Amino acid sequence: MLKVHLPDGNVLEYSRRVRALDVAADIGPRLAKAALGAEVDGRIVGVDAFLPDEGDVDLRLLTKKDAASLDLMRHSCAHVMARAVMRLFEGVQLAFGPTVDNGFYYDFLLDRPLSEDDFPEIEAEMAKIIKDDEPFERLEQPHAKAVELCRELGQTLKVEHLEAGLDEHEMVSFYRQGEFLDLCRGPHVPSAGAIGALKLLSVAGAYWKGDASRQQLQRLYGTAWFDKKELDDYLMRLEEAKRRDHRVLGKQLELFLIDPEVGSGLVLWLPKGATVRRELESFIYGELIRRGYQPVYTPAIGRVQLYETSGHYPYYAHSQFPPIEMSDGDRFLLRPMNCPHHIKIYQSKPRSYRDLPLRIAELGLVHRFEQSGELTGMTRVRGFTQDDAHIFCTEDQVADEFRGCLDMTQFVLKTLGLDDYRVRLSFRDPKSDKYVGRPEDWDRAEAALEAVCRDLDLPNLEIEVGEAAFYGPKADFIASDCIGRQWQLGTVQLDYNLPSPQRFNLEYIGADNHPHQPVMIHRAPFGSLERFTGMLIEHFAGAFPLWLAPEQARVMVVSQKFEEYGRSVEAALRAAGLRVSSDYRPEKVGAKIRDAQIELIPYMFVVGNREAETGTVALRDRREGDLGTMSLDAAVAKLKQEIDAKTIR
RNA sequence: GCUAGCGUAGCUCAACCGGCAGAGCAGCUGAUUUGUAAUCAGCAGGUUGUGGGUUCAAGUCCCUCCGCUAGCUCCA
């Protein structure tokens, strides 16, 4: 006897063997038709899956309305795409074809390079398959039989996967759809007709099992949704993302420049971008001072020996610029991180426990030789500025210092309107021995970090065991921008390595008059100013809040006759400390407004006869439009208030 | 680094099968003196990313290098 518990509390009883679909049919024919999959005791299966013969199960039938069925459908869509590709091209070897966020991909091995020009043909073939609406059939096979079957099909990658990856499975599953048979764990929707609106998006190279030493496959990416409108919305979101692209806006708004003659991945900050950065810097410095940090300045270069002591050289040589060799044999490295310099500052005199915690901060320029294919605008570069700080403290102070770092990062994100973020705590894998430091210190630190995070009630906290760096546990902040893209930004990391006797052998004299090893914390709320600014450009779509805007106000005259009054307004705004520009061209006011709107200037001061006579200004907000006439003083006060409050609109 | 695609005026983009490189915006000059998202006219702007090759003829076809884009890989 089987008892099936449904989400509405009803219980159905069966004494025969039933599939999820049979239960659906018993509930109602419409549900049986609409069911795309089922959730049995929390596991997602196909509707053709048999339920256990007896006992109790929770069953939920999944229809278009359930998020989980979208994933099922996309997986089926990947199969349909593979089937279409196999119909169109000879000698296609299948690799993997899973779902990803918003879509799916399938990796193929074939002689002919695929290009976007092939998409219409593949999409047309997919449409045919979907229209034919053939069922997806699940076939269970013993492992040996499966290997044989894949050999017969000529699918050598699948054979390899069976032998190397699935060798412990006695039974494996295939899915058949018409002439198409593929090794696949499933589950799938009942038939191809359940697939809604789809679009192939891109083709890219991908290595077999992610191994760069293996052959490279061709990966086709696509997206699929239950209805056309959802697809269109998604494509619109992609368009919106393109419109906000910091590389496009950075050029349009003259924020930054990357010039091939200077070098890939090396950012030139134009005056307007530099203004944004300067505001961010003075904001961060203000916070640092308030929170007891001591700013320092150190050079962007150091002797190779220093990085040999730190262990960064030659271990990370492949991602550094090679050393600079001097004629006397001395060798220097462009620094890939700031810590060794800061450690030297720590070591510049004997330290007592009374000096701790010592918090040393610097907006430090570092260089890393990222692979050419990895470079992207400002978010992935070869030279960047970390809003870096190193805290040297005692074991007992770790929790409080960690709390302070998290608090500052939270404050920074909140100030910039990045309210949607999650925190990832990375802990060590207790089974691995790759970590430095004593296990009991790790245990204490990890427990303390977790307690602090829980206490601060951090949103969406997740703990990843085994993700810690070899030198210590860490917390990363991953923020979502206003269109839902995720950016890894700030980080707080504990370090047991650099202070150790094997590295810099840091010490402080404790209350017991004996030397002790301090703990080091690395932290950077922005991560890097380059990436953070790039992310902010996209987050605000170039329309920075007033305190960050490169040009905060523009004075424009209705006619050149009023230039004199315009200049007096301009001077008053400048005297009030605002970043102001002006437009006295012999253009219509509409044209001047349009230009200022396109440049995303927050406030426009429109002045003509009426204003000149009464000593007022007509204020225009880039978002709200005309705000009406007011006294110059009132307008200045309004802007200053908005700047001081760092208002985000 | 690898795979695929791309590189034409400051910007956005045209130029058929290889046959005289072209437009809009921006810029400059002149006219216009304007009231909340584009006034009109004229001028100027190019070694088609680089170097080579095929051809009577190359923006277009082939090769090299540089750069960009998507993804893979890597990421202290």
mmCIF file of C-alpha atoms in Angstrom, chain A residues 438-646:
data_model
loop_
_atom_site.group_PDB
_atom_site.id
_atom_site.type_symbol
_atom_site.label_atom_id
_atom_site.label_comp_id
_atom_site.label_asym_id
_atom_site.label_seq_id
_atom_site.Cartn_x
_atom_site.Cartn_y
_atom_site.Cartn_z
ATOM 1 C CA ARG A 438 47.064 25.172 13.263
ATOM 2 C CA PRO A 439 43.697 23.429 12.808
ATOM 3 C CA GLU A 440 42.561 24.601 16.251
ATOM 4 C CA ASP A 441 43.170 28.233 15.210
ATOM 5 C CA TRP A 442 41.128 27.662 12.083
ATOM 6 C CA ASP A 443 38.314 26.103 14.077
ATOM 7 C CA ARG A 444 38.252 29.006 16.482
ATOM 8 C CA ALA A 445 38.440 31.588 13.701
ATOM 9 C CA GLU A 446 35.754 29.935 11.597
ATOM 10 C CA ALA A 447 33.441 29.674 14.571
ATOM 11 C CA ALA A 448 34.095 33.314 15.441
ATOM 12 C CA LEU A 449 33.494 34.477 11.856
ATOM 13 C CA GLU A 450 30.262 32.594 11.610
ATOM 14 C CA ALA A 451 29.089 33.932 14.961
ATOM 15 C CA VAL A 452 29.845 37.498 13.876
ATOM 16 C CA CYS A 453 28.004 37.027 10.583
ATOM 17 C CA ARG A 454 24.974 35.562 12.362
ATOM 18 C CA ASP A 455 25.082 38.340 14.892
ATOM 19 C CA LEU A 456 25.184 41.027 12.188
ATOM 20 C CA ASP A 457 22.267 39.275 10.526
ATOM 21 C CA LEU A 458 23.973 39.395 7.137
ATOM 22 C CA PRO A 459 21.613 38.754 4.255
ATOM 23 C CA ASN A 460 21.775 35.480 2.355
ATOM 24 C CA LEU A 461 24.723 34.145 4.267
ATOM 25 C CA GLU A 462 26.142 31.005 2.749
ATOM 26 C CA ILE A 463 28.968 28.865 4.033
ATOM 27 C CA GLU A 464 31.187 27.091 1.548
ATOM 28 C CA VAL A 465 33.329 24.400 3.057
ATOM 29 C CA GLY A 466 36.575 23.806 1.172
ATOM 30 C CA GLU A 467 36.531 27.192 -0.567
ATOM 31 C CA ALA A 468 38.929 28.966 1.769
ATOM 32 C CA ALA A 469 42.332 30.120 0.552
ATOM 33 C CA PHE A 470 45.191 28.002 1.816
ATOM 34 C CA TYR A 471 46.202 30.806 4.187
ATOM 35 C CA GLY A 472 42.888 31.493 5.935
ATOM 36 C CA PRO A 473 39.102 31.635 5.879
ATOM 37 C CA LYS A 474 37.389 34.569 4.169
ATOM 38 C CA ALA A 475 34.124 36.363 3.601
ATOM 39 C CA ASP A 476 33.239 37.705 0.143
ATOM 40 C CA PHE A 477 30.506 40.160 -0.672
ATOM 41 C CA ILE A 478 28.624 39.474 -3.880
ATOM 42 C CA ALA A 479 26.357 42.354 -4.831
ATOM 43 C CA SER A 480 23.546 42.316 -7.380
ATOM 44 C CA ASP A 481 23.164 45.449 -9.442
ATOM 45 C CA CYS A 482 19.821 46.955 -10.387
ATOM 46 C CA ILE A 483 19.275 44.500 -13.233
ATOM 47 C CA GLY A 484 20.207 41.466 -11.234
ATOM 48 C CA ARG A 485 23.761 40.829 -12.369
ATOM 49 C CA GLN A 486 26.128 39.641 -9.682
ATOM 50 C CA TRP A 487 29.493 41.187 -8.949
ATOM 51 C CA GLN A 488 32.072 39.898 -6.542
ATOM 52 C CA LEU A 489 33.230 43.016 -4.737
ATOM 53 C CA GLY A 490 34.540 43.371 -1.218
ATOM 54 C CA THR A 491 36.441 40.705 0.609
ATOM 55 C CA VAL A 492 37.670 40.096 4.157
ATOM 56 C CA GLN A 493 40.333 37.418 4.572
ATOM 57 C CA LEU A 494 42.203 36.028 7.548
ATOM 58 C CA ASP A 495 45.833 35.172 6.976
ATOM 59 C CA TYR A 496 47.863 32.702 9.050
ATOM 60 C CA ASN A 497 50.531 32.429 6.389
ATOM 61 C CA LEU A 498 52.324 35.744 5.961
ATOM 62 C CA PRO A 499 52.859 36.345 9.714
ATOM 63 C CA SER A 500 54.277 32.846 10.137
ATOM 64 C CA PRO A 501 57.969 32.041 10.773
ATOM 65 C CA GLN A 502 58.178 30.502 7.269
ATOM 66 C CA ARG A 503 57.274 33.897 5.790
ATOM 67 C CA PHE A 504 57.767 37.236 7.511
ATOM 68 C CA ASN A 505 57.863 35.925 11.063
ATOM 69 C CA LEU A 506 55.797 38.735 12.574
ATOM 70 C CA GLU A 507 55.823 39.240 16.301
ATOM 71 C CA TYR A 508 54.454 41.361 19.043
ATOM 72 C CA ILE A 509 55.366 41.349 22.702
ATOM 73 C CA GLY A 510 52.414 40.198 24.753
ATOM 74 C CA ALA A 511 51.357 41.149 28.266
ATOM 75 C CA ASP A 512 53.350 38.112 29.397
ATOM 76 C CA ASN A 513 56.516 39.749 28.033
ATOM 77 C CA HIS A 514 56.897 36.956 25.478
ATOM 78 C CA PRO A 515 56.756 37.252 21.675
ATOM 79 C CA HIS A 516 53.568 36.125 19.928
ATOM 80 C CA GLN A 517 52.503 35.849 16.315
ATOM 81 C CA PRO A 518 49.808 38.322 15.276
ATOM 82 C CA VAL A 519 46.928 37.411 12.963
ATOM 83 C CA MET A 520 46.637 39.375 9.776
ATOM 84 C CA ILE A 521 43.382 40.401 8.128
ATOM 85 C CA HIS A 522 43.231 41.574 4.520
ATOM 86 C CA ARG A 523 40.170 43.542 3.594
ATOM 87 C CA ALA A 524 38.888 45.622 0.677
ATOM 88 C CA PRO A 525 35.275 46.834 0.738
ATOM 89 C CA PHE A 526 35.331 47.937 -2.912
ATOM 90 C CA GLY A 527 37.682 45.214 -4.066
ATOM 91 C CA SER A 528 39.271 47.415 -6.671
ATOM 92 C CA LEU A 529 38.377 50.955 -7.621
ATOM 93 C CA GLU A 530 38.412 49.994 -11.279
ATOM 94 C CA ARG A 531 35.965 47.126 -10.955
ATOM 95 C CA PHE A 532 33.843 48.942 -8.434
ATOM 96 C CA THR A 533 33.548 52.028 -10.622
ATOM 97 C CA GLY A 534 32.745 49.883 -13.660
ATOM 98 C CA MET A 535 30.047 48.143 -11.670
ATOM 99 C CA LEU A 536 28.684 51.482 -10.424
ATOM 100 C CA ILE A 537 28.504 52.850 -13.974
ATOM 101 C CA GLU A 538 26.316 49.902 -14.911
ATOM 102 C CA HIS A 539 24.331 49.969 -11.684
ATOM 103 C CA PHE A 540 23.416 53.632 -12.171
ATOM 104 C CA ALA A 541 23.353 53.345 -15.981
ATOM 105 C CA GLY A 542 25.743 56.309 -15.983
ATOM 106 C CA ALA A 543 23.321 58.495 -14.009
ATOM 107 C CA PHE A 544 25.402 58.901 -10.857
ATOM 108 C CA PRO A 545 23.890 60.256 -7.655
ATOM 109 C CA LEU A 546 24.617 63.942 -7.231
ATOM 110 C CA TRP A 547 27.578 63.501 -4.873
ATOM 111 C CA LEU A 548 29.365 61.332 -7.441
ATOM 112 C CA ALA A 549 28.289 63.056 -10.650
ATOM 113 C CA PRO A 550 31.283 64.460 -12.569
ATOM 114 C CA GLU A 551 29.190 67.464 -13.590
ATOM 115 C CA GLN A 552 26.602 68.243 -10.970
ATOM 116 C CA ALA A 553 24.917 71.205 -12.632
ATOM 117 C CA ARG A 554 24.874 73.058 -15.915
ATOM 118 C CA VAL A 555 23.852 76.664 -16.334
ATOM 119 C CA MET A 556 22.126 77.397 -19.629
ATOM 120 C CA VAL A 557 20.738 80.628 -20.931
ATOM 121 C CA VAL A 558 17.529 81.023 -22.896
ATOM 122 C CA SER A 559 19.321 83.470 -25.155
ATOM 123 C CA GLN A 560 22.830 84.833 -25.281
ATOM 124 C CA LYS A 561 21.401 88.117 -24.069
ATOM 125 C CA PHE A 562 21.373 86.650 -20.581
ATOM 126 C CA GLU A 563 24.925 85.357 -20.579
ATOM 127 C CA GLU A 564 25.988 87.910 -17.965
ATOM 128 C CA TYR A 565 23.337 86.727 -15.517
ATOM 129 C CA GLY A 566 24.177 83.121 -16.404
ATOM 130 C CA ARG A 567 27.805 83.739 -15.527
ATOM 131 C CA SER A 568 26.843 85.181 -12.161
ATOM 132 C CA VAL A 569 24.762 82.063 -11.424
ATOM 133 C CA GLU A 570 27.627 79.860 -12.547
ATOM 134 C CA ALA A 571 30.062 81.711 -10.290
ATOM 135 C CA ALA A 572 27.704 81.400 -7.331
ATOM 136 C CA LEU A 573 27.351 77.639 -7.849
ATOM 137 C CA ARG A 574 31.085 77.230 -8.162
ATOM 138 C CA ALA A 575 31.613 79.309 -5.032
ATOM 139 C CA ALA A 576 29.226 76.947 -3.252
ATOM 140 C CA GLY A 577 31.569 74.083 -4.140
ATOM 141 C CA LEU A 578 29.487 72.536 -6.906
ATOM 142 C CA ARG A 579 30.948 71.054 -10.065
ATOM 143 C CA VAL A 580 29.285 73.203 -12.664
ATOM 144 C CA SER A 581 29.478 73.668 -16.427
ATOM 145 C CA SER A 582 27.690 76.138 -18.667
ATOM 146 C CA ASP A 583 26.120 76.413 -22.086
ATOM 147 C CA TYR A 584 26.012 79.865 -23.690
ATOM 148 C CA ARG A 585 25.840 78.674 -27.291
ATOM 149 C CA PRO A 586 23.417 80.432 -29.651
ATOM 150 C CA GLU A 587 21.137 77.371 -29.579
ATOM 151 C CA LYS A 588 17.514 76.986 -28.591
ATOM 152 C CA VAL A 589 17.059 76.038 -24.963
ATOM 153 C CA GLY A 590 15.558 72.719 -26.062
ATOM 154 C CA ALA A 591 18.798 71.755 -27.733
ATOM 155 C CA LYS A 592 20.829 72.671 -24.676
ATOM 156 C CA ILE A 593 18.539 70.653 -22.440
ATOM 157 C CA ARG A 594 18.737 67.703 -24.755
ATOM 158 C CA ASP A 595 22.529 67.758 -24.716
ATOM 159 C CA ALA A 596 22.591 67.992 -20.910
ATOM 160 C CA GLN A 597 20.052 65.156 -20.637
ATOM 161 C CA ILE A 598 22.181 62.944 -22.857
ATOM 162 C CA GLU A 599 25.191 63.731 -20.719
ATOM 163 C CA LEU A 600 23.110 62.729 -17.667
ATOM 164 C CA ILE A 601 23.798 65.973 -15.818
ATOM 165 C CA PRO A 602 21.698 65.879 -12.629
ATOM 166 C CA TYR A 603 20.562 69.517 -12.509
ATOM 167 C CA MET A 604 20.090 72.205 -15.137
ATOM 168 C CA PHE A 605 19.853 75.852 -14.218
ATOM 169 C CA VAL A 606 17.821 77.529 -16.964
ATOM 170 C CA VAL A 607 17.931 81.327 -16.875
ATOM 171 C CA GLY A 608 16.424 84.001 -19.094
ATOM 172 C CA ASN A 609 14.696 87.312 -18.779
ATOM 173 C CA ARG A 610 12.381 86.329 -15.931
ATOM 174 C CA GLU A 611 15.161 84.920 -13.783
ATOM 175 C CA ALA A 612 17.591 87.732 -14.523
ATOM 176 C CA GLU A 613 15.037 90.298 -13.386
ATOM 177 C CA THR A 614 14.111 88.532 -10.156
ATOM 178 C CA GLY A 615 17.461 86.981 -9.277
ATOM 179 C CA THR A 616 16.035 83.454 -9.473
ATOM 180 C CA VAL A 617 16.734 80.262 -11.408
ATOM 181 C CA ALA A 618 14.491 77.758 -13.172
ATOM 182 C CA LEU A 619 15.711 74.380 -11.931
ATOM 183 C CA ARG A 620 15.413 71.270 -14.024
ATOM 184 C CA ASP A 621 16.022 67.770 -12.692
ATOM 185 C CA ARG A 622 17.345 65.227 -15.195
ATOM 186 C CA ARG A 623 14.682 62.766 -14.043
ATOM 187 C CA GLU A 624 11.761 64.878 -12.873
ATOM 188 C CA GLY A 625 12.028 67.597 -15.490
ATOM 189 C CA ASP A 626 11.129 71.209 -14.752
ATOM 190 C CA LEU A 627 11.011 71.867 -10.989
ATOM 191 C CA GLY A 628 9.923 75.486 -11.416
ATOM 192 C CA THR A 629 11.473 78.784 -10.420
ATOM 193 C CA MET A 630 13.173 79.359 -7.086
ATOM 194 C CA SER A 631 15.760 81.635 -5.549
ATOM 195 C CA LEU A 632 19.364 80.812 -6.300
ATOM 196 C CA ASP A 633 20.005 80.274 -2.581
ATOM 197 C CA ALA A 634 17.166 77.779 -2.313
ATOM 198 C CA ALA A 635 18.448 75.842 -5.314
ATOM 199 C CA VAL A 636 21.994 75.737 -3.922
ATOM 200 C CA ALA A 637 20.713 74.612 -0.525
ATOM 201 C CA LYS A 638 18.696 71.852 -2.169
ATOM 202 C CA LEU A 639 21.706 70.537 -4.067
ATOM 203 C CA LYS A 640 24.033 70.766 -1.086
ATOM 204 C CA GLN A 641 21.584 68.891 1.076
ATOM 205 C CA GLU A 642 21.368 66.158 -1.544
ATOM 206 C CA ILE A 643 25.148 65.918 -1.775
ATOM 207 C CA ASP A 644 25.655 65.796 1.988
ATOM 208 C CA ALA A 645 23.029 63.093 2.376
ATOM 209 C CA LYS A 646 24.557 61.143 -0.550
#
